Short mmCIF file of C-alpha atoms in Angstrom, two decimals:
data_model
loop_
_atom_site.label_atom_id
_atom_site.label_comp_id
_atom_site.label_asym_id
_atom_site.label_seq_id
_atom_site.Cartn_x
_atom_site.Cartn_y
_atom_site.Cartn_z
CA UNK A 1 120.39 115.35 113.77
CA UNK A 2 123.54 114.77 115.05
CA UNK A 3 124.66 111.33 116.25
CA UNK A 4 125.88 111.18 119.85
CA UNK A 5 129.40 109.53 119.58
CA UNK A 6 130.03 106.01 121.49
CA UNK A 7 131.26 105.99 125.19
CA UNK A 8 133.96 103.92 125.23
CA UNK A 9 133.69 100.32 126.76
CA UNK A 10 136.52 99.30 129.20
CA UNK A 11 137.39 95.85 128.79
CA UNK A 12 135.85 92.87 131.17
CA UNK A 13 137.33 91.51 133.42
CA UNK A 14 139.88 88.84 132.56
CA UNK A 15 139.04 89.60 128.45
CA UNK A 16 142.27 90.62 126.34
CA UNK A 17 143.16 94.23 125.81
CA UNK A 18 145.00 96.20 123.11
CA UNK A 19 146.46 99.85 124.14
CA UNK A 20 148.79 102.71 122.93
CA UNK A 21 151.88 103.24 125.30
CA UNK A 22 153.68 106.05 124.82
CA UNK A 23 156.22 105.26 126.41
CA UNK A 24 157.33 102.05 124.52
CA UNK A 25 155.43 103.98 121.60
CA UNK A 26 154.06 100.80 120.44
CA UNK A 27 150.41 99.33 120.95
CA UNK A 28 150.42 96.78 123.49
CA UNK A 29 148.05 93.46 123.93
CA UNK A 30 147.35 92.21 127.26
CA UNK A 31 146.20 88.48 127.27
CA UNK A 32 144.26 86.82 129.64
CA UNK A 33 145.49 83.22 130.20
CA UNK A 34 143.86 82.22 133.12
CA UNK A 35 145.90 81.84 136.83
CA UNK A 36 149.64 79.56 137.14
CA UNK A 37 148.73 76.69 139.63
CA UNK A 38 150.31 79.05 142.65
CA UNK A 39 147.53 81.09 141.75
CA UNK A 40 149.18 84.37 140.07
CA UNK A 41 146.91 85.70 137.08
CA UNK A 42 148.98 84.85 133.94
CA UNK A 43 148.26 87.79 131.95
CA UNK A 44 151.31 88.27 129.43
CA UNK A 45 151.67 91.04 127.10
CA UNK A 46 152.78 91.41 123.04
CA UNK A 47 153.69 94.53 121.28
CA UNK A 48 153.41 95.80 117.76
CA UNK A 49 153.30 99.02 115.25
CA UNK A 50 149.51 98.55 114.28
CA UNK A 51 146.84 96.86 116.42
CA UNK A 52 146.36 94.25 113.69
CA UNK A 53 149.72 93.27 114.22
CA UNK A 54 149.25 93.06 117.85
CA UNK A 55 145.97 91.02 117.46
CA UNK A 56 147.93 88.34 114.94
CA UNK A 57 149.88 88.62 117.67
CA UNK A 58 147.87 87.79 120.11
CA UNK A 59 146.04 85.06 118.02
CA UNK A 60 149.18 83.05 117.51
CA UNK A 61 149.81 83.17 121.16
CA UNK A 62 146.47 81.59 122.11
CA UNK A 63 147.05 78.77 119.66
CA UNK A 64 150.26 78.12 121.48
CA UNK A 65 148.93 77.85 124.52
CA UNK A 66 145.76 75.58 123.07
CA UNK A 67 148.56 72.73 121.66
CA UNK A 68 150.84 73.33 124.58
CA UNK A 69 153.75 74.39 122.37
CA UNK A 70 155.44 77.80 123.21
CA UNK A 71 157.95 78.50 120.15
CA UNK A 72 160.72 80.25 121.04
CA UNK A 73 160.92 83.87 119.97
CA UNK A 74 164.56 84.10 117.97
CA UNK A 75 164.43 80.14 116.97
CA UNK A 76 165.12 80.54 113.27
CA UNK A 77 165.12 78.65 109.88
CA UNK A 78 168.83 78.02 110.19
CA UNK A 79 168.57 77.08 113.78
CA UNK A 80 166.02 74.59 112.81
CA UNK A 81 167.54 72.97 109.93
CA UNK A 82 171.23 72.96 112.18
CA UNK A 83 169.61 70.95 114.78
CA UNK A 84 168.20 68.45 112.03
CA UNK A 85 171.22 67.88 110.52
CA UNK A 86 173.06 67.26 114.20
CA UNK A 87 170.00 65.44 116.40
CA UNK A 88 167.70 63.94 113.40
CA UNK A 89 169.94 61.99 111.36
CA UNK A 90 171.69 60.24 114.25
CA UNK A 91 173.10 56.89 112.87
CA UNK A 92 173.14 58.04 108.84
CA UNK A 93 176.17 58.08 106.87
CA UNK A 94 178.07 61.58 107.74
CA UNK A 95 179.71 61.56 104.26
CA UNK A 96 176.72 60.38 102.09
CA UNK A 97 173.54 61.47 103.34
CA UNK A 98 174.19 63.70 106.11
CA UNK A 99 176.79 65.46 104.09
CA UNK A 100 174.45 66.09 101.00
CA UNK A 101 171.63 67.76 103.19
CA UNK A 102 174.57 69.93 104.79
CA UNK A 103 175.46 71.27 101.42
CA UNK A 104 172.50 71.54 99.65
CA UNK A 105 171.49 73.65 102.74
CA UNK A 106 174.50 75.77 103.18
CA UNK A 107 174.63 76.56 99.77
CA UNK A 108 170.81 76.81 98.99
CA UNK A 109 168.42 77.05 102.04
CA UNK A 110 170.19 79.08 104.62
CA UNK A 111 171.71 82.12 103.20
CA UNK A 112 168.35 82.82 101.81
CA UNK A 113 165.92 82.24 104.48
CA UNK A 114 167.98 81.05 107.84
CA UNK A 115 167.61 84.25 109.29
CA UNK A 116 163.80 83.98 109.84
CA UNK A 117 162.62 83.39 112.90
CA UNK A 118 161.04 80.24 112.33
CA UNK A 119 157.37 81.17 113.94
CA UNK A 120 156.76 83.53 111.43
CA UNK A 121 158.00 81.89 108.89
CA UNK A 122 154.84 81.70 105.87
CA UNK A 123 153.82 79.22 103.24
CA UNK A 124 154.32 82.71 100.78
CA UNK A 125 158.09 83.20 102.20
CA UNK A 126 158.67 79.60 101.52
CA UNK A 127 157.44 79.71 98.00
CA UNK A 128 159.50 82.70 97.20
CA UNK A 129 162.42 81.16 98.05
CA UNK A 130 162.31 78.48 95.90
CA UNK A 131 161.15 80.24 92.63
CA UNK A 132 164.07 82.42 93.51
CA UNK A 133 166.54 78.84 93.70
CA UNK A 134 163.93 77.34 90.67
CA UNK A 135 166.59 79.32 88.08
CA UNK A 136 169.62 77.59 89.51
CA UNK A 137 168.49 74.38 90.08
CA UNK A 138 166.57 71.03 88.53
CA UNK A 139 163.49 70.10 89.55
CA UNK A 140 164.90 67.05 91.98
CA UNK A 141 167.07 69.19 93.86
CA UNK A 142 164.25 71.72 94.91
CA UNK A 143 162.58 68.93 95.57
CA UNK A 144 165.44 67.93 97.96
CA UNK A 145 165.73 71.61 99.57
CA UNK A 146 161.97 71.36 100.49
CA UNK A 147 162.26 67.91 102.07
CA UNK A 148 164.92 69.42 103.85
CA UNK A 149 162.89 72.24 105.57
CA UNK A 150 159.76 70.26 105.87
CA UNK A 151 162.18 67.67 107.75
CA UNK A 152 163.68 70.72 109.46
CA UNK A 153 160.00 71.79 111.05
CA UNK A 154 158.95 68.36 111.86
CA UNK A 155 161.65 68.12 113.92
CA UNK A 156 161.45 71.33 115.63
CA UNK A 157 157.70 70.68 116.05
CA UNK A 158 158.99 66.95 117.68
CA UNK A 159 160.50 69.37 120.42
CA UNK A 160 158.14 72.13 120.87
CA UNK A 161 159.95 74.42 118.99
CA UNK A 162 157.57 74.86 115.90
CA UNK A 163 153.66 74.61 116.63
CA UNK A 164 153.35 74.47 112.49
CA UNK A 165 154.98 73.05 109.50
CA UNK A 166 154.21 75.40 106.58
CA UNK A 167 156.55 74.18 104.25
CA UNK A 168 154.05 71.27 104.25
CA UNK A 169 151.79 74.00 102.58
CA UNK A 170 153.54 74.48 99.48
CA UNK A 171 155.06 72.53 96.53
CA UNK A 172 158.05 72.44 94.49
CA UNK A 173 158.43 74.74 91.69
CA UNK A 174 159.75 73.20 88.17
CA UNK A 175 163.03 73.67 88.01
CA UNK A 176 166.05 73.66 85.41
CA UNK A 177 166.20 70.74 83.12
CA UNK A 178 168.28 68.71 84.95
CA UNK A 179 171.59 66.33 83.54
CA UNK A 180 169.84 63.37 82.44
CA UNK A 181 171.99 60.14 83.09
CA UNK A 182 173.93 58.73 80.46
CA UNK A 183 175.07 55.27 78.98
CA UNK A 184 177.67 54.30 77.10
CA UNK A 185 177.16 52.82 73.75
CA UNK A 186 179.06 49.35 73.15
CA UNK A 187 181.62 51.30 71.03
CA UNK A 188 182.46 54.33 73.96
CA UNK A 189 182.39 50.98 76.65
CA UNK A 190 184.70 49.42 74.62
CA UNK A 191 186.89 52.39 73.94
CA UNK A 192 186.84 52.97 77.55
CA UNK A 193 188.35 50.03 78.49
CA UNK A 194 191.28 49.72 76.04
CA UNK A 195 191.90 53.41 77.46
CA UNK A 196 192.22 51.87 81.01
CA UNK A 197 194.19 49.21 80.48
CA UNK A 198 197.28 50.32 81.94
CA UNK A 199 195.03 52.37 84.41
CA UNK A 200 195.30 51.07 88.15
CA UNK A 201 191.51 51.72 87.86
CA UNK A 202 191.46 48.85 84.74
CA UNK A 203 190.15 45.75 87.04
CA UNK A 204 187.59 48.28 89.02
CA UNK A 205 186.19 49.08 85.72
CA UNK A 206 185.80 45.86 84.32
CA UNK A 207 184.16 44.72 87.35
CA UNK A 208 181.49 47.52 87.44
CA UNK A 209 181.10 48.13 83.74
CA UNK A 210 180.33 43.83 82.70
CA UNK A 211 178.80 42.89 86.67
CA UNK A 212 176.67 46.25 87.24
CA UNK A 213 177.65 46.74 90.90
CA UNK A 214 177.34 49.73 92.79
CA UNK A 215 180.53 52.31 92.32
CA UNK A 216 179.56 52.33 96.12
CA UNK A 217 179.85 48.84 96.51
CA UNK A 218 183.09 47.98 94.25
CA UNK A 219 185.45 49.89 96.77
CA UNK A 220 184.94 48.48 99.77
CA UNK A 221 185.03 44.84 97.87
CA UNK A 222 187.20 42.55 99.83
CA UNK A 223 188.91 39.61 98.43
CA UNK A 224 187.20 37.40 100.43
CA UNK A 225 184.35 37.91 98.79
CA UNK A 226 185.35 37.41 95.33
CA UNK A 227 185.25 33.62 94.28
CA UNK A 228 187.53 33.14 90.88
CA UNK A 229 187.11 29.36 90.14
CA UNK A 230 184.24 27.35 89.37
CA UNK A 231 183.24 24.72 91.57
CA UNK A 232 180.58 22.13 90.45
CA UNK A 233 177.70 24.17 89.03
CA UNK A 234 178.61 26.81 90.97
CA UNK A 235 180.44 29.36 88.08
CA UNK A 236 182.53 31.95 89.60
CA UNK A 237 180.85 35.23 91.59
CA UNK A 238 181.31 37.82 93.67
CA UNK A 239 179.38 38.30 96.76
CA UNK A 240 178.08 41.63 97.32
CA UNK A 241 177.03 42.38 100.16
CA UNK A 242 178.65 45.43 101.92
CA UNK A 243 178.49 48.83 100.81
CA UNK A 244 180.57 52.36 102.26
CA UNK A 245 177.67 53.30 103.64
CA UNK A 246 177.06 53.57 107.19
CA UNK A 247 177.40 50.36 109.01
CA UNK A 248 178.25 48.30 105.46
CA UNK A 249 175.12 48.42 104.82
CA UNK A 250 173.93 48.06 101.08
CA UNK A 251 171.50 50.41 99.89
CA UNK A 252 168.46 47.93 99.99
CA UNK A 253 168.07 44.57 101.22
CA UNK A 254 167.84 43.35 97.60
CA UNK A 255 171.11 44.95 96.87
CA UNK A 256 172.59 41.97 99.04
CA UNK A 257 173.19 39.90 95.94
CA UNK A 258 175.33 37.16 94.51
CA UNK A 259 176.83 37.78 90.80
CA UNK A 260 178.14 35.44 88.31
CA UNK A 261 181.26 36.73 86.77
CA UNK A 262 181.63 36.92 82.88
CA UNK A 263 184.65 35.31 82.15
CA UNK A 264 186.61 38.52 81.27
CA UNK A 265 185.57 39.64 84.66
CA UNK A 266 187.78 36.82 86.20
CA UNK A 267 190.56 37.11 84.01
CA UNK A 268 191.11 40.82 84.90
CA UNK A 269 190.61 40.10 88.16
CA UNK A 270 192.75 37.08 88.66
CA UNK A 271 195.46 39.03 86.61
CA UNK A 272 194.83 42.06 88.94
CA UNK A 273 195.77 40.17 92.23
CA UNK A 274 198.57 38.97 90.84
CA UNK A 275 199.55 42.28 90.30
CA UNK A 276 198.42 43.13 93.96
CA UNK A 277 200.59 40.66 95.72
CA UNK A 278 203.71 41.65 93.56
CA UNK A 279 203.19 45.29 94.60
CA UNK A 280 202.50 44.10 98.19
CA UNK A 281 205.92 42.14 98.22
CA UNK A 282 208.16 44.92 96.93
CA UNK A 283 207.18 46.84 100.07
CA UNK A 284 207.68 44.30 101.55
CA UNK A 285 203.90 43.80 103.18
CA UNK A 286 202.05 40.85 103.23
CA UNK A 287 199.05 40.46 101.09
CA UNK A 288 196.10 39.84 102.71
CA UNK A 289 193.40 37.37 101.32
CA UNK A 290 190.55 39.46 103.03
CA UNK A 291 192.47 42.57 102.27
CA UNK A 292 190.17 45.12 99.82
CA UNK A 293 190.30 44.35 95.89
CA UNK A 294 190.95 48.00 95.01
CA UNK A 295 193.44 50.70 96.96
CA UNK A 296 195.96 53.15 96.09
CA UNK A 297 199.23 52.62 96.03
CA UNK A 298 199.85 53.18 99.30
CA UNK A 299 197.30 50.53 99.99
CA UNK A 300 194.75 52.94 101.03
CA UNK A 301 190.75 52.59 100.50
CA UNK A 302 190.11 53.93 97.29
CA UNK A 303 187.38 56.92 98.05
CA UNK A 304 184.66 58.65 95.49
CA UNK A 305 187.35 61.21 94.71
CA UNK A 306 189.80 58.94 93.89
CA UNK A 307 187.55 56.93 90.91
CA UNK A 308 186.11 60.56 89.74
CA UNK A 309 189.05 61.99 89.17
CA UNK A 310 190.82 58.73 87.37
CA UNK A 311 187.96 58.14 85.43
CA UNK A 312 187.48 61.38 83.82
CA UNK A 313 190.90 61.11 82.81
CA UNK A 314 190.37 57.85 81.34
CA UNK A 315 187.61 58.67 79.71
CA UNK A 316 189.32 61.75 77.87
CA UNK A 317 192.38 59.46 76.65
CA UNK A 318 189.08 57.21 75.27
CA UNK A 319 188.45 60.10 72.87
CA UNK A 320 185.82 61.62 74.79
CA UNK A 321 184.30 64.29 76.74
CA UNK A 322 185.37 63.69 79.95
CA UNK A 323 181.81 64.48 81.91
CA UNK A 324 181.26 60.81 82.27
CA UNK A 325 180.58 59.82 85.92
CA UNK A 326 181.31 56.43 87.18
CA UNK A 327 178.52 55.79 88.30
CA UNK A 328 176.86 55.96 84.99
CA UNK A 329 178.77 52.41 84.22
CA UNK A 330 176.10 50.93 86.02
CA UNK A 331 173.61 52.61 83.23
CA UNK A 332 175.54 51.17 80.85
CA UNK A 333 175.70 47.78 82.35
CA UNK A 334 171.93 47.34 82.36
CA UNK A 335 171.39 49.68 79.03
CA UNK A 336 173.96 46.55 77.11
CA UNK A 337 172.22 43.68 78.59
CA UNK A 338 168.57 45.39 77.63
CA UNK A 339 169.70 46.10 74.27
CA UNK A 340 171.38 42.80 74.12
CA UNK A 341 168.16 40.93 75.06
CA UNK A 342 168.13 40.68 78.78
CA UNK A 343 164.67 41.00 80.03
CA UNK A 344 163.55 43.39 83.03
CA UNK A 345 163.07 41.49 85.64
CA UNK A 346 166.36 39.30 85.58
CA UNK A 347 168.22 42.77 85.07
CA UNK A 348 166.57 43.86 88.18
CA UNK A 349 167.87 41.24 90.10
CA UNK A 350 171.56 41.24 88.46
CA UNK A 351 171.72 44.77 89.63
CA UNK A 352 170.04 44.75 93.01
CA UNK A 353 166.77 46.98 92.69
CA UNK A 354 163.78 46.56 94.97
CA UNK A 355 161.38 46.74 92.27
CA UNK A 356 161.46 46.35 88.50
CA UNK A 357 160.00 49.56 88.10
CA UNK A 358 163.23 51.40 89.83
CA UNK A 359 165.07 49.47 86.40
CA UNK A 360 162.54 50.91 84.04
CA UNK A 361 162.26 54.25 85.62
CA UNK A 362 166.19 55.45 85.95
CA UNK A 363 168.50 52.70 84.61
CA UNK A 364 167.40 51.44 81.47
CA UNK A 365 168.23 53.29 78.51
CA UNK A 366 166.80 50.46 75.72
CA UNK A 367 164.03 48.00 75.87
CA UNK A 368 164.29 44.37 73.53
CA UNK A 369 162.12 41.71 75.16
CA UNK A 370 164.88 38.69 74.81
CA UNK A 371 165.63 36.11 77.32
CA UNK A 372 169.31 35.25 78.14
CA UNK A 373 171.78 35.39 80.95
CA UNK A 374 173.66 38.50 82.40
CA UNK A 375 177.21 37.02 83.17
CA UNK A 376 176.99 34.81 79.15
CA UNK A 377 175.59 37.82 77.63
CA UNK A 378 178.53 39.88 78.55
CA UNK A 379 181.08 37.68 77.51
CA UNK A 380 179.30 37.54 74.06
CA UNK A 381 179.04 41.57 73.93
CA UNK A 382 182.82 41.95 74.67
CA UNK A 383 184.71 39.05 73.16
CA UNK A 384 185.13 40.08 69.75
CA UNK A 385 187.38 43.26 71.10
CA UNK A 386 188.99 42.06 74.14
CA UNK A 387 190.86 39.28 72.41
CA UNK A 388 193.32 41.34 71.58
CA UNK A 389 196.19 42.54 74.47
CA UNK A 390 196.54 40.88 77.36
CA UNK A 391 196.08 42.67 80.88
CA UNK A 392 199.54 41.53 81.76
CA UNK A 393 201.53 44.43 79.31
CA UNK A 394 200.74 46.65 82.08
CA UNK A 395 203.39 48.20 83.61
CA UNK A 396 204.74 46.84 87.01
CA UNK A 397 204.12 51.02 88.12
CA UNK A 398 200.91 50.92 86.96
CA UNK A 399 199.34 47.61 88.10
CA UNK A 400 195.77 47.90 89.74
CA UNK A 401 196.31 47.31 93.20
#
């Protein structure tokens, strides 16, 4: 017995509907979304290829109207992460931090996914992108390019732009080993630093190399700050408390911090302005006692390019490979005092950190439980080498200044 086929059922009243037109030769849903408050049925429509794409379709648009957010239609990836990077990092540092996320996402985010419209956009698109980048890059910078996107969304969500942040869906991939930090050994520091003796970078190395500050925080160094004698028991310091990031700011409030000099420290330095207001006077400027420590020769702030680019040099002349970074002097400031004797958590506070576990975790290279002092500690380290030459033999062309 033969089955009699099903009549077909028109659609209630009000329900949603899904159709062929052949016209548009697409299938089209009509949704049902109640009446505007003049009273006009709201009934928009979606198209698609299959009817399953017109019913995901139709789905999404239901949601949108449920949490009031109405995405737009060609807001994509790039559009997203653009409007981050100019409206949610107002007040950030456009060279540091606003100028990393730029690159990293010019270079690694947006020629790969930009182009997708940003409501579509899936948790399986995201994680194919970066297993794609995962063969370029270390683990911390996918890391960074996720952050990035998830930032991206949140902030297009903020705005009703996004009604869902996927990338909050899916984790970082393990990346290439990435370059580990280095130290210098007490040999390579000290091989360094005959090397940049008649370097105009010489007193700016001293400084960071035997006090631990901040390559960040050595530049914009004014003199000002920078006490040379010893008063009472008050030994000589230098008080660090600015920074060229935005504002001056340092990078934590415990990186506001008062240092006691070594005594080579204050020797270079003292020589150093000496040097300074002799160069000052042949050009015939005045020198300024709240002037910076450390410019070029024009008198210029010294910038990141500057020390990068004089300090691989130096380090070459030192005998060495010359993919040192100056920032790793810091490393080897704290890696000399720990291996010296200098215990955690008074290296912690010599260099700034928040936490003692920020020292253990990325700065220090060799543990020996010893107490002792930073700024005594250093003198001891160095003096047996730096007796020999005096900082003045440098050249009047070449004096830090």
């Amino acid at each position: 017995m033969t089955e009699t086929p099903k009549r077909a059922t028109k659609a209630g009243h009000g329900a949603d509907t899904i159709y062929w037109d052949p016209a548009k030769k697409s299938f089209v849903g009509a949704v049902s979304l109640g009446h505007a408050p003049n009273g006009k049925r709201r009934r928009p429509k979606v198209y698609g290829k299959t009817k399953t794409e017109v019913r995901n379709k139709i789905r999404d648009l239901k949601k949108e109207v449920q949490t009031g957010v109405k995405a737009p239609a060609n807001y994509t990836v790039a559009d997203a992460v653009n409007d981050w990077l100019e409206r949610g990092l107002k007040g950030r540092d456009e060279k540091g931090t606003i100028g990393k996320n730029r690159s990293m996402a010019n270079k690694h985010l947006i020629p790969f996914i930009g182009k997708a419209k940003l409501k579509e956009l899936s948790a399986d698109d995201v994680d194919d992108w970066l297993d794609d980048r995962a063969e370029f890059l270390a683990t911390r910078s996918l890391r960074d390019l996720l952050a990035i996107l998830r930032r991206s969304t949140a902030h297009a969500q903020r705005r009703d732009k996004a009604a869902r942040n996927v990338a909050l869906l899916v984790t970082a991939p393990e990346g290439r080993p990435g370059r580990p930090s280095k130290a210098l050994n007490l040999d390579e520091a000290k091989a360094v630093l005959i090397a940049a003796r008649p370097s105009r970078l010489y007193a700016y190395l001293v400084l960071s190399l035997l006090s631990g500050v901040r390559t960040e925080e050595a530049r914009p160094l004014t003199w000002d700050h920078v006490f040379l004698e010893t008063k009472g028991d008050i030994p000589a310091h230098v008080a660090v408390w600015r920074s060229v990031r935005k504002h001056g700011e340092t990078k934590t409030r415990k990186s506001r911090r008062t240092i006691a000099l070594p005594k080579q420290v204050v020797d270079v330095l003292e020589e150093h302005r000496r040097w300074q207001k002799q160069e000052r006077a042949s050009k015939g400027k005045e020198w300024d006692p709240t002037g910076r420590v450390f410019t070029t020769r024009s008198g210029e702030p010294l910038d990141a390019a500057n020390v990068r680019r004089d300090f691989k040099a130096i380090v070459k002349k030192a005998g060495m490979k010359p993919e040192w970074t100056p920032r790793e002097l810091r490393h080897s400031f704290v890696s000399l005092l720990s291996d010296h004797g200098i215990p955690l958590e008074r290296i912690a506070l010599l260099v700034g950190h928040s936490s003692q576990t920020t020292t253990e975790a990325v700065y220090r290279k060799q543990l020996r439980p010893v107490i002792t002092q930073g700024a005594e500690a250093m003198d001891l380290i160095f003096a047996e080498d730096q007796e020999e030459g005096s900082t003045g033999d440098q050249a009047e062309g070449d004096a830090v200044a």
